[in-house]
Amino acid sequence: MSGYAANLADIYQAAARIAPYSHKTPVMTCATLDRLSGKKLYFKCELFQKTGSFKFRGACNAVMQLPEDVARRGVVTHSSGNHAQALALAAKERGIRAYVVMPTTASPVKANAVREYGGEVIECAPTLKARETVAQTVLDETKGTLIPPYDDPRVIAGQGTIALELLESLPELDAIVSPIGGGGLVSGVALAAKEAKPTLKVFGIEPKGADDAARSKSTGRLIPQTSPNTIADGLLTSLGEFTWPVVRDLVAEILTVSDEEIVSAMRLLWERAKLLVEPSGAVSLAGVLSERFRSFDSLRHVAVILSGGNVNLATLPF
Amino acid sequence: MSGYAANLADIYQAAARIAPYSHKTPVMTCATLDRLSGKKLYFKCELFQKTGSFKFRGACNAVMQLPEDVARRGVVTHSSGNHAQALALAAKERGIRAYVVMPTTASPVKANAVREYGGEVIECAPTLKARETVAQTVLDETKGTLIPPYDDPRVIAGQGTIALELLESLPELDAIVSPIGGGGLVSGVALAAKEAKPTLKVFGIEPKGADDAARSKSTGRLIPQTSPNTIADGLLTSLGEFTWPVVRDLVAEILTVSDEEIVSAMRLLWERAKLLVEPSGAVSLAGVLSERFRSFDSLRHVAVILSGGNVNLATLPF
């Protein structure tokens, strides 16, 4: 697959690069959810990935390939979510500094997690402009390297390793279903899967309250997300210059789900499968349980990516 | 090991008998919990067993070895907890009826789970006497077979299959740590482990508010539990005639933990390991994190049995 952020060879290289630091996450099954979906479902449990989400794969792949003299100056990002923790641990494994610009509104739990992994938290005002300005200042001062949360070929290749693991153990898969926010996860997965097994279909599932990917896909042009409103707080971002072409060309369809459907899917995963997913991580199951997805009769063996499990136990939706 | 409820050969037979119906549950690790405990911990995830707890192993082993003419009359138990669901599914797999006597105070969620697995729920007043009387009436009417929740050689042998799975993948284990209520789990594990690897130590962890096993062990005679009071609602029962001799002779030590320690361990498992255990299932980690257990310097590789994940999301302790 050429002309995109990464090809299958890049993704195999990423898998080898991150193998010493990351988990090959387990695949779980649940008879009750098979019955409810009318499919045979394989849950790819990225909640059990290091730092509790798939984000570690991309961050680790980016950090580990920096040249030694560049790496020594550290890495920088702005994020209030799972990418922040992922980058902090990847930097720790490399033995370098991670500077994470976080809004003052970020949960103290998340800031503490970054610090526990050895990252340095730099607070800023809770606006995108402030985040970018402060991050630029840190970059200027440290001469470090920016590692973006999703719109980056190294990050996308890292996330694609999920598809390699799935196809290795489940060659019979008909489809892979992934949450979609900025598109780093679904892009990596689609780039790996469509080159390794062209007949396989990749679906992105998006909250109705942050449906830029669905609107972009249906109009054929990149429409940025404005004023997102959903419980799936990991999926608020817009597609980017590297992820959009992959979503446009290689993702079969984007399905949207309501917050009620997301909470219901999350509750099913907790109660029936004992899988402690966060709302953004349950979005893929919500899509699989939708009428639209159930209508795809030819799709029998379906991998469902549960992208993360970093839940705030103080504010559960049920 | 002779003179006890089961020996290693019985437990190997149980493993073969239940294999077509049960999961070999995964073993998970967590760097944070290794650091907090000062040990290398291996979490045996019985929350991912069929019906959400280890109880399915024992119930399945008992049901599958009934002679055909006996099985046809069905199986009976009284339980408001995980054994009820386990027996209902085991009976369904065998194609026979399960009659479960449950107190009217049992949670509707649990009664519904039994019905979903095809079991018949018979309500009774919430006293042990009423449960026993109603169960006897059902036994008289159906001529079915009573399958007790723990004090039964077939059930104990089924629970022991956990130790076989652990030692198969982790021959280096120094210790196995298990919650203890009626003692079915810890007895089966001790019978398998002490015969397969005599140097391995088996520990039982008990809530301070239901410490009959600790008191029995320290006095050398079976002391029944009266008025238990703990959040670990799976561990309220007394040791029995089959489990007590094993606890007395083969379990290295019983450690007790407070409800605060149990809730704290449960929270750590949820937040750091993303493992959705119920309070009774977190008791074993609470024991491993105690000062007493940390003082056992020679125990490096420690398996921690997380016995179940059937949590009532409406009444979380945090």
XYZ file of C-alpha atoms in Angstrom:
636
model
C 0.000 0.000 0.000
C 1.927 3.104 -1.106
C 1.065 6.785 -0.841
C -0.218 6.501 2.699
C 1.309 7.092 6.138
C 2.647 3.553 6.475
C 2.696 0.248 4.638
C 2.641 -3.331 5.851
C 6.443 -3.504 5.991
C 6.562 -0.401 8.213
C 4.010 -1.983 10.496
C 5.951 -5.252 10.751
C 9.008 -3.182 11.665
C 6.989 -1.350 14.290
C 5.891 -4.688 15.767
C 9.500 -5.808 16.132
C 10.508 -2.421 17.560
C 7.855 -2.309 20.307
C 7.858 -6.039 21.151
C 10.353 -5.747 24.061
C 8.218 -3.069 25.774
C 4.583 -3.809 24.945
C 2.086 -6.620 25.501
C 0.602 -8.813 22.817
C -2.841 -8.253 24.255
C -5.251 -11.152 24.767
C -8.326 -11.826 22.640
C -11.408 -12.677 24.695
C -14.766 -14.104 23.707
C -18.204 -13.958 25.342
C -21.068 -16.316 24.489
C -23.701 -13.787 25.607
C -22.356 -11.029 23.351
C -22.100 -13.445 20.423
C -25.793 -14.171 20.922
C -26.735 -10.491 21.185
C -24.767 -9.522 18.065
C -25.571 -12.518 15.898
C -21.832 -12.772 15.090
C -18.766 -14.530 16.439
C -16.948 -11.699 18.225
C -13.280 -11.542 19.194
C -12.492 -8.779 21.663
C -8.988 -7.384 21.243
C -8.248 -6.198 24.764
C -6.143 -3.055 24.522
C -7.322 -2.177 28.027
C -4.620 -4.664 29.066
C -1.942 -2.884 27.009
C 0.770 -1.033 28.962
C -0.639 2.256 30.350
C -4.163 0.894 29.814
C -4.685 1.732 26.141
C -3.466 1.053 22.589
C -1.790 4.481 22.595
C 1.374 2.936 23.999
C 1.997 1.120 20.714
C 2.212 4.280 18.629
C 4.072 6.334 21.216
C 6.592 3.548 21.734
C 7.157 3.074 18.010
C 7.814 6.791 17.616
C 10.119 7.143 20.610
C 12.199 4.034 19.940
C 13.146 5.088 16.407
C 14.482 8.525 17.285
C 18.236 8.815 16.619
C 20.224 8.809 19.858
C 21.260 12.494 19.703
C 17.695 13.581 18.991
C 16.177 11.310 21.627
C 18.526 12.711 24.268
C 16.732 16.085 24.110
C 13.439 14.467 25.111
C 9.938 14.268 23.658
C 7.023 16.646 23.958
C 3.274 16.398 23.521
C 0.067 18.076 24.553
C -2.663 15.722 25.660
C -4.992 15.251 28.587
C -5.641 11.648 27.806
C -4.178 8.256 27.101
C -1.454 9.479 24.755
C 0.095 11.456 27.624
C 0.588 8.378 29.802
C 1.706 6.329 26.826
C 4.375 8.821 25.838
C 5.598 9.141 29.422
C 6.163 5.394 29.725
C 7.703 5.083 26.246
C 10.185 7.844 27.147
C 10.948 6.172 30.463
C 11.696 2.894 28.656
C 14.038 4.784 26.339
C 15.661 6.556 29.284
C 14.757 10.064 28.101
C 12.534 12.895 29.357
C 8.886 13.356 28.357
C 7.301 16.818 28.656
C 3.512 16.677 28.638
C 1.509 19.872 28.327
C -1.847 19.317 30.055
C -4.746 21.733 30.583
C -5.374 22.731 34.207
C -8.789 21.081 33.784
C -7.283 17.622 33.182
C -8.127 15.081 35.868
C -5.510 14.936 38.649
C -5.607 11.133 38.258
C -4.305 11.465 34.705
C -1.639 14.026 35.581
C -0.470 11.781 38.416
C -0.309 8.794 36.092
C 2.002 10.773 33.787
C 4.206 11.699 36.739
C 4.260 8.096 38.004
C 5.660 7.042 34.642
C 8.363 9.682 35.104
C 6.883 12.322 32.803
C 7.031 16.051 33.481
C 3.609 17.721 33.479
C 3.441 21.337 32.326
C 0.093 22.955 33.011
C -1.606 25.361 30.617
C -4.951 27.081 30.142
C -7.692 24.781 28.838
C -7.745 25.955 25.219
C -6.230 24.417 22.108
C -4.355 27.663 21.452
C -2.787 27.671 24.908
C -1.817 24.021 24.551
C -0.119 24.622 21.234
C 1.637 27.795 22.412
C 2.963 26.211 25.568
C 4.036 23.073 23.700
C 5.913 25.243 21.196
C 7.675 27.055 24.043
C 8.734 23.724 25.536
C 9.964 22.551 22.131
C 11.963 25.765 21.664
C 13.523 25.487 25.090
C 14.346 21.793 25.048
C 14.953 21.255 21.313
C 12.981 18.087 21.936
C 10.792 16.209 19.462
C 7.021 16.604 19.192
C 5.195 13.257 19.225
C 1.606 13.961 18.132
C -1.192 11.777 19.484
C -2.359 10.377 16.138
C -1.540 12.310 12.974
C 1.968 10.922 12.579
C 3.240 8.048 10.403
C 5.267 6.493 13.249
C 2.289 6.593 15.572
C -0.061 5.190 12.925
C 2.344 2.326 12.158
C 2.508 1.495 15.866
C -1.264 1.269 16.186
C -1.357 -0.972 13.099
C 0.443 -3.724 15.025
C -2.942 -4.595 16.525
C -4.091 -5.867 13.129
C -0.963 -8.024 12.738
C -1.636 -9.713 16.077
C -5.283 -10.260 15.170
C -4.592 -11.790 11.763
C -1.816 -13.977 13.134
C -4.152 -15.728 15.571
C -7.434 -15.297 13.634
C -6.811 -15.644 9.874
C -10.526 -16.328 9.385
C -11.547 -12.762 10.332
C -14.090 -11.083 8.045
C -13.964 -7.645 9.688
C -12.192 -5.497 12.254
C -14.209 -2.853 14.087
C -12.444 0.081 15.738
C -13.430 3.277 17.525
C -12.504 6.416 15.565
C -11.494 9.791 16.969
C -8.446 11.343 15.294
C -8.164 8.190 13.240
C -4.718 6.956 14.301
C -5.984 3.579 15.423
C -8.330 2.839 12.535
C -5.749 4.074 9.989
C -2.988 1.848 11.277
C -5.336 -1.112 11.454
C -6.689 -0.510 7.930
C -3.202 -0.081 6.429
C -2.036 -3.375 7.913
C -5.202 -5.372 7.389
C -6.095 -4.293 3.849
C -2.574 -5.074 2.587
C -2.352 -8.389 4.473
C -5.906 -9.521 3.640
C -7.636 -7.331 1.037
C -11.027 -9.036 1.437
C -11.231 -8.086 5.114
C -13.384 -5.047 5.928
C -12.397 -2.374 8.449
C -15.126 -0.307 10.132
C -14.815 2.847 12.214
C -17.384 3.565 14.910
C -17.903 7.134 16.020
C -20.053 8.885 18.638
C -22.951 10.843 17.088
C -21.761 13.834 19.110
C -18.338 13.856 17.395
C -19.140 12.584 13.917
C -16.559 14.403 11.793
C -15.305 11.157 10.266
C -18.795 10.079 9.187
C -19.481 13.500 7.681
C -16.069 13.637 5.998
C -16.487 10.154 4.590
C -19.967 10.846 3.233
C -19.009 14.151 1.573
C -15.565 13.014 0.396
C -13.742 15.950 1.998
C -12.159 16.452 5.403
C -14.579 18.250 7.725
C -13.018 19.202 11.069
C -14.829 18.470 14.324
C -16.217 21.497 16.133
C -17.907 21.491 19.554
C -17.883 17.744 20.152
C -20.276 16.488 22.804
C -20.062 12.859 23.888
C -19.244 10.701 26.877
C -16.491 9.086 24.788
C -13.839 11.626 25.784
C -11.073 9.917 23.832
C -12.845 10.519 20.523
C -13.286 14.297 20.457
C -10.566 15.096 17.926
C -10.659 15.689 14.167
C -9.115 13.522 11.468
C -5.734 14.750 10.244
C -3.686 14.952 7.077
C -2.261 11.438 7.473
C -5.357 9.698 8.818
C -8.013 11.179 6.532
C -6.781 9.638 3.243
C -6.746 6.198 4.861
C -10.230 6.640 6.272
C -11.432 7.921 2.897
C -9.944 5.095 0.831
C -9.530 2.009 3.012
C -12.204 2.095 5.709
C -15.392 0.371 4.517
C -17.828 2.531 6.438
C -18.155 4.806 9.449
C -21.113 3.991 11.718
C -22.289 6.421 14.398
C -23.708 5.521 17.806
C -25.472 7.512 20.515
C -24.124 8.012 24.028
C -26.926 5.738 25.282
C -25.691 2.981 23.000
C -22.115 3.560 24.203
C -23.069 3.344 27.892
C -25.181 0.266 27.232
C -22.294 -1.448 25.414
C -19.905 -0.475 28.206
C -22.247 -1.949 30.787
C -22.566 -5.191 28.821
C -18.794 -5.486 28.628
C -18.439 -4.912 32.372
C -21.293 -7.139 33.488
C -21.149 -9.973 30.997
C -17.529 -10.079 29.854
C -15.905 -8.573 33.003
C -13.910 -6.277 30.713
C -13.307 -2.895 32.316
C -13.417 -0.665 29.241
C -13.700 3.115 29.226
C -16.564 4.726 27.250
C -14.352 5.383 24.195
C -13.297 1.740 24.300
C -16.868 0.452 24.248
C -17.842 2.439 21.145
C -16.781 -0.390 18.829
C -19.134 -2.874 20.497
C -21.934 -0.296 20.364
C -21.436 -0.189 16.586
C -21.439 -3.974 16.257
C -24.751 -4.148 18.136
C -26.397 -1.571 15.830
C -29.079 -2.565 13.329
C -26.847 -1.423 10.488
C -23.957 -3.682 11.439
C -26.217 -6.644 12.164
C -27.495 -6.366 8.593
C -24.070 -7.319 7.186
C -24.880 -11.029 6.952
C -21.646 -11.977 5.225
C -19.552 -10.778 8.169
C -19.375 -13.698 10.605
C -15.984 -13.493 12.346
C -15.580 -9.987 13.692
C -12.730 -8.544 15.761
C -13.851 -5.735 18.078
C -11.076 -3.480 19.344
C -11.604 -2.448 22.977
C -9.197 0.456 22.842
C -8.652 1.277 26.509
C -9.670 0.952 30.140
C -8.675 4.195 31.827
C -11.921 4.864 33.628
C -12.544 7.470 36.284
C -14.269 5.397 38.967
C -15.582 8.578 40.584
C -17.802 9.386 37.606
C -19.220 6.135 36.258
C -22.174 6.526 33.880
C -24.188 3.826 35.637
C -2.339 -37.526 48.898
C -4.782 -40.040 50.417
C -7.378 -39.654 53.137
C -8.638 -36.342 51.804
C -11.528 -35.330 49.538
C -9.533 -35.746 46.319
C -6.061 -36.608 45.113
C -4.011 -35.395 42.183
C -5.334 -38.139 39.913
C -8.948 -37.131 40.698
C -8.082 -33.548 39.856
C -6.480 -34.485 36.544
C -9.647 -36.428 35.735
C -11.726 -33.397 36.642
C -9.633 -31.244 34.297
C -10.308 -33.620 31.404
C -14.008 -33.815 32.307
C -14.635 -30.060 32.375
C -12.299 -29.108 29.494
C -15.020 -29.125 26.790
C -17.197 -26.696 28.784
C -14.854 -24.416 30.737
C -12.140 -21.865 29.984
C -8.477 -22.258 30.780
C -8.426 -18.779 32.267
C -5.648 -16.330 31.443
C -2.851 -15.317 33.802
C -2.224 -11.563 33.873
C 0.620 -9.515 35.299
C 0.853 -5.879 36.415
C 4.142 -4.014 36.913
C 2.575 -1.583 39.407
C 1.247 -4.359 41.644
C 4.583 -6.184 41.483
C 6.211 -3.011 42.766
C 3.623 -2.517 45.535
C 3.898 -6.131 46.737
C 7.624 -6.594 46.359
C 6.914 -9.918 44.583
C 6.385 -11.176 41.054
C 2.607 -11.684 40.949
C 0.626 -13.839 38.525
C -3.097 -13.137 38.586
C -5.184 -16.200 37.807
C -8.272 -14.608 36.298
C -11.273 -16.694 37.307
C -13.434 -13.634 36.682
C -13.128 -14.727 33.042
C -14.298 -18.269 33.812
C -17.762 -19.246 32.510
C -20.491 -17.640 34.685
C -17.893 -15.180 36.018
C -16.303 -17.255 38.776
C -14.283 -20.405 39.552
C -17.471 -22.039 40.853
C -18.235 -23.355 37.373
C -15.289 -25.760 37.581
C -16.599 -27.616 40.629
C -20.249 -27.555 39.586
C -19.357 -28.819 36.119
C -17.157 -31.604 37.469
C -19.970 -32.764 39.742
C -22.731 -32.602 37.129
C -20.792 -34.275 34.329
C -19.986 -37.395 36.361
C -23.543 -38.206 37.407
C -24.772 -41.504 35.910
C -27.277 -40.891 33.124
C -30.333 -42.186 35.022
C -29.446 -40.062 38.059
C -28.652 -36.969 36.020
C -32.000 -37.183 34.268
C -33.787 -36.304 37.514
C -31.939 -33.003 37.733
C -29.689 -31.285 40.271
C -30.595 -29.155 43.281
C -28.785 -26.584 45.395
C -29.447 -23.681 47.694
C -27.291 -20.636 47.072
C -27.699 -16.945 46.507
C -24.322 -16.536 44.894
C -21.913 -17.727 42.248
C -22.543 -21.450 42.792
C -26.170 -20.965 41.721
C -25.240 -19.583 38.301
C -22.462 -22.138 37.934
C -24.765 -25.071 38.611
C -27.434 -23.704 36.267
C -24.980 -23.524 33.363
C -23.403 -26.910 34.134
C -26.871 -28.494 34.110
C -27.725 -26.737 30.867
C -24.553 -28.132 29.272
C -25.545 -31.601 30.451
C -29.101 -31.092 29.179
C -30.743 -31.571 32.571
C -32.753 -29.410 34.994
C -31.217 -27.342 37.786
C -33.400 -26.328 40.752
C -31.912 -23.472 42.745
C -33.408 -22.522 46.099
C -32.730 -18.809 46.663
C -33.778 -16.555 49.536
C -36.293 -13.831 48.650
C -33.566 -11.352 49.647
C -31.192 -12.514 46.884
C -30.462 -9.858 44.282
C -32.826 -10.003 41.281
C -29.719 -9.771 39.058
C -28.476 -13.090 40.418
C -31.861 -14.803 40.172
C -32.157 -13.597 36.576
C -28.696 -14.898 35.758
C -29.744 -18.352 37.003
C -32.891 -18.210 34.848
C -30.888 -17.036 31.815
C -28.767 -20.158 32.119
C -31.963 -22.182 32.128
C -32.152 -22.844 35.862
C -35.391 -22.912 37.866
C -35.393 -20.515 40.829
C -37.422 -21.553 43.895
C -37.789 -18.765 46.413
C -37.665 -19.300 50.177
C -37.469 -17.257 53.373
C -34.023 -15.804 54.055
C -32.915 -18.241 56.767
C -30.587 -21.210 56.557
C -33.349 -23.415 58.001
C -35.841 -22.344 55.315
C -33.240 -22.907 52.598
C -32.487 -26.409 53.819
C -36.156 -27.323 54.306
C -37.180 -26.096 50.874
C -34.186 -27.767 49.231
C -35.120 -31.060 50.927
C -38.687 -30.717 49.664
C -37.401 -30.180 46.116
C -35.081 -33.186 46.472
C -37.963 -35.339 47.714
C -40.230 -34.265 44.873
C -37.722 -34.515 42.039
C -35.489 -37.336 43.342
C -32.721 -35.088 42.010
C -29.154 -34.864 43.291
C -27.931 -32.237 45.746
C -24.771 -30.463 44.546
C -23.385 -28.523 47.530
C -21.468 -25.305 46.922
C -18.152 -26.441 48.409
C -18.171 -29.322 50.885
C -18.196 -32.079 48.266
C -15.290 -34.124 46.871
C -16.418 -33.650 43.243
C -16.680 -29.894 43.708
C -13.322 -29.696 45.485
C -11.628 -31.686 42.708
C -13.095 -29.311 40.112
C -11.733 -26.225 41.875
C -8.316 -27.922 42.084
C -7.962 -27.740 38.297
C -6.902 -24.112 38.792
C -3.656 -25.313 40.376
C -2.949 -27.675 37.473
C -3.281 -24.816 34.984
C -1.038 -22.610 37.107
C 1.744 -25.167 37.520
C 1.616 -26.131 33.853
C 2.438 -22.596 32.717
C 4.382 -21.433 35.813
C 6.470 -24.298 37.213
C 8.605 -21.752 39.092
C 5.780 -20.767 41.467
C 6.697 -20.499 45.160
C 3.181 -19.910 46.454
C -0.499 -19.812 45.520
C -2.763 -17.403 47.379
C -6.514 -17.983 47.450
C -9.551 -16.433 49.130
C -11.156 -18.730 51.696
C -14.848 -18.941 52.598
C -16.196 -22.490 52.817
C -12.793 -23.691 51.673
C -13.706 -25.474 48.440
C -11.317 -23.417 46.339
C -8.331 -23.450 48.673
C -8.791 -27.177 49.409
C -8.838 -28.176 45.768
C -5.843 -25.971 45.041
C -3.880 -27.310 48.025
C -4.653 -30.957 47.181
C -3.415 -30.500 43.620
C -0.467 -28.243 44.345
C 0.985 -29.986 47.388
C 0.996 -33.363 45.618
C 2.364 -31.954 42.349
C 4.976 -29.693 43.995
C 5.385 -30.332 47.751
C 7.682 -27.319 48.301
C 5.004 -24.883 47.084
C 3.066 -23.070 49.808
C -0.690 -22.469 49.677
C -2.184 -19.546 51.622
C -5.808 -18.786 52.407
C -6.890 -15.176 52.872
C -10.006 -14.458 54.884
C -11.967 -11.320 55.819
C -11.521 -10.361 59.478
C -15.332 -10.259 59.711
C -15.643 -13.961 58.755
C -12.484 -15.472 60.210
C -13.616 -18.985 61.100
C -10.804 -20.573 59.097
C -8.127 -18.517 60.881
C -9.630 -19.371 64.281
C -10.050 -23.033 63.387
C -6.491 -23.254 62.101
C -5.001 -21.573 65.183
C -6.937 -23.730 67.658
C -6.687 -26.950 65.673
C -10.429 -27.636 65.715
C -13.253 -26.671 63.395
C -15.009 -23.540 64.687
C -18.135 -22.642 62.681
C -18.697 -19.097 61.480
C -21.468 -17.218 63.263
C -22.727 -13.713 62.366
C -20.240 -12.946 59.598
C -19.888 -9.284 58.690
C -17.842 -8.347 55.627
C -18.164 -6.786 52.204
C -16.802 -10.049 50.745
C -20.217 -11.679 50.422
C -18.835 -14.832 48.821
C -16.843 -15.708 51.925
C -19.482 -15.828 54.671
C -19.700 -19.603 55.030
C -18.042 -22.038 57.456
C -15.493 -24.704 56.621
C -16.985 -28.181 56.197
C -16.140 -31.792 56.881
C -14.231 -32.230 53.607
C -12.528 -28.846 53.465
C -11.421 -28.494 57.110
C -8.895 -31.386 57.149
C -7.214 -29.981 54.030
C -7.054 -26.492 55.494
C -5.736 -27.916 58.757
C -3.002 -30.064 57.193
C -2.023 -28.618 53.811
C -2.603 -24.868 53.908
C 0.504 -23.056 55.165
C -1.292 -20.223 56.904
C -4.543 -18.259 56.968
C -4.111 -14.478 56.861
C -6.973 -12.124 57.675
C -7.659 -8.740 56.069
C -10.001 -5.867 56.894
C -12.797 -4.663 54.636
C -10.760 -1.484 54.033
C -7.878 -3.603 52.757
C -10.282 -5.581 50.550
C -11.793 -2.444 48.985
C -8.351 -0.948 48.481
C -7.104 -4.114 46.737
C -10.238 -4.211 44.586
C -9.704 -0.616 43.538
C -6.061 -1.281 42.664
C -7.106 -4.231 40.501
C -9.730 -2.137 38.707
C -7.613 0.991 38.238
C -4.174 -0.433 37.622
C -4.767 -3.897 36.176
C -8.224 -3.252 34.610
C -9.425 -6.481 36.219
C -13.064 -6.248 37.238
C -13.024 -8.421 40.365
C -15.754 -8.615 42.988
C -14.848 -7.914 46.648
C -14.466 -11.625 47.478
C -12.167 -11.962 44.470
C -9.869 -9.155 45.630
C -9.312 -10.656 49.089
C -6.295 -12.647 47.896
C -4.475 -9.518 46.688
C -5.325 -7.778 49.971
C -3.514 -10.608 51.754
C -0.487 -10.409 49.476
C -0.179 -6.671 50.182
C -0.248 -7.198 53.973
C 2.842 -6.701 56.130
C 2.721 -10.351 57.132
C 2.857 -11.655 53.576
C 5.516 -9.166 52.522
C 7.734 -10.561 55.288
C 7.972 -13.945 53.528
C 11.188 -13.104 51.693
C 11.673 -16.540 50.196
C 8.380 -16.342 48.276
C 9.177 -14.591 44.985
C 6.828 -16.022 42.354
C 3.313 -15.841 43.708
C 0.047 -16.802 41.992
C -2.920 -14.763 43.210
C -6.324 -16.282 42.487
C -8.899 -13.653 41.520
C -11.879 -15.863 42.154
C -14.721 -13.981 40.478
C -16.099 -10.837 38.875
C -19.828 -10.839 39.560
C -20.132 -7.295 40.833
C -23.323 -5.399 41.477
C -22.611 -2.133 39.644
C -25.412 -0.438 41.572
C -23.594 -0.766 44.909
C -19.891 -0.235 44.280
C -17.808 0.420 47.414
C -16.004 3.376 45.828
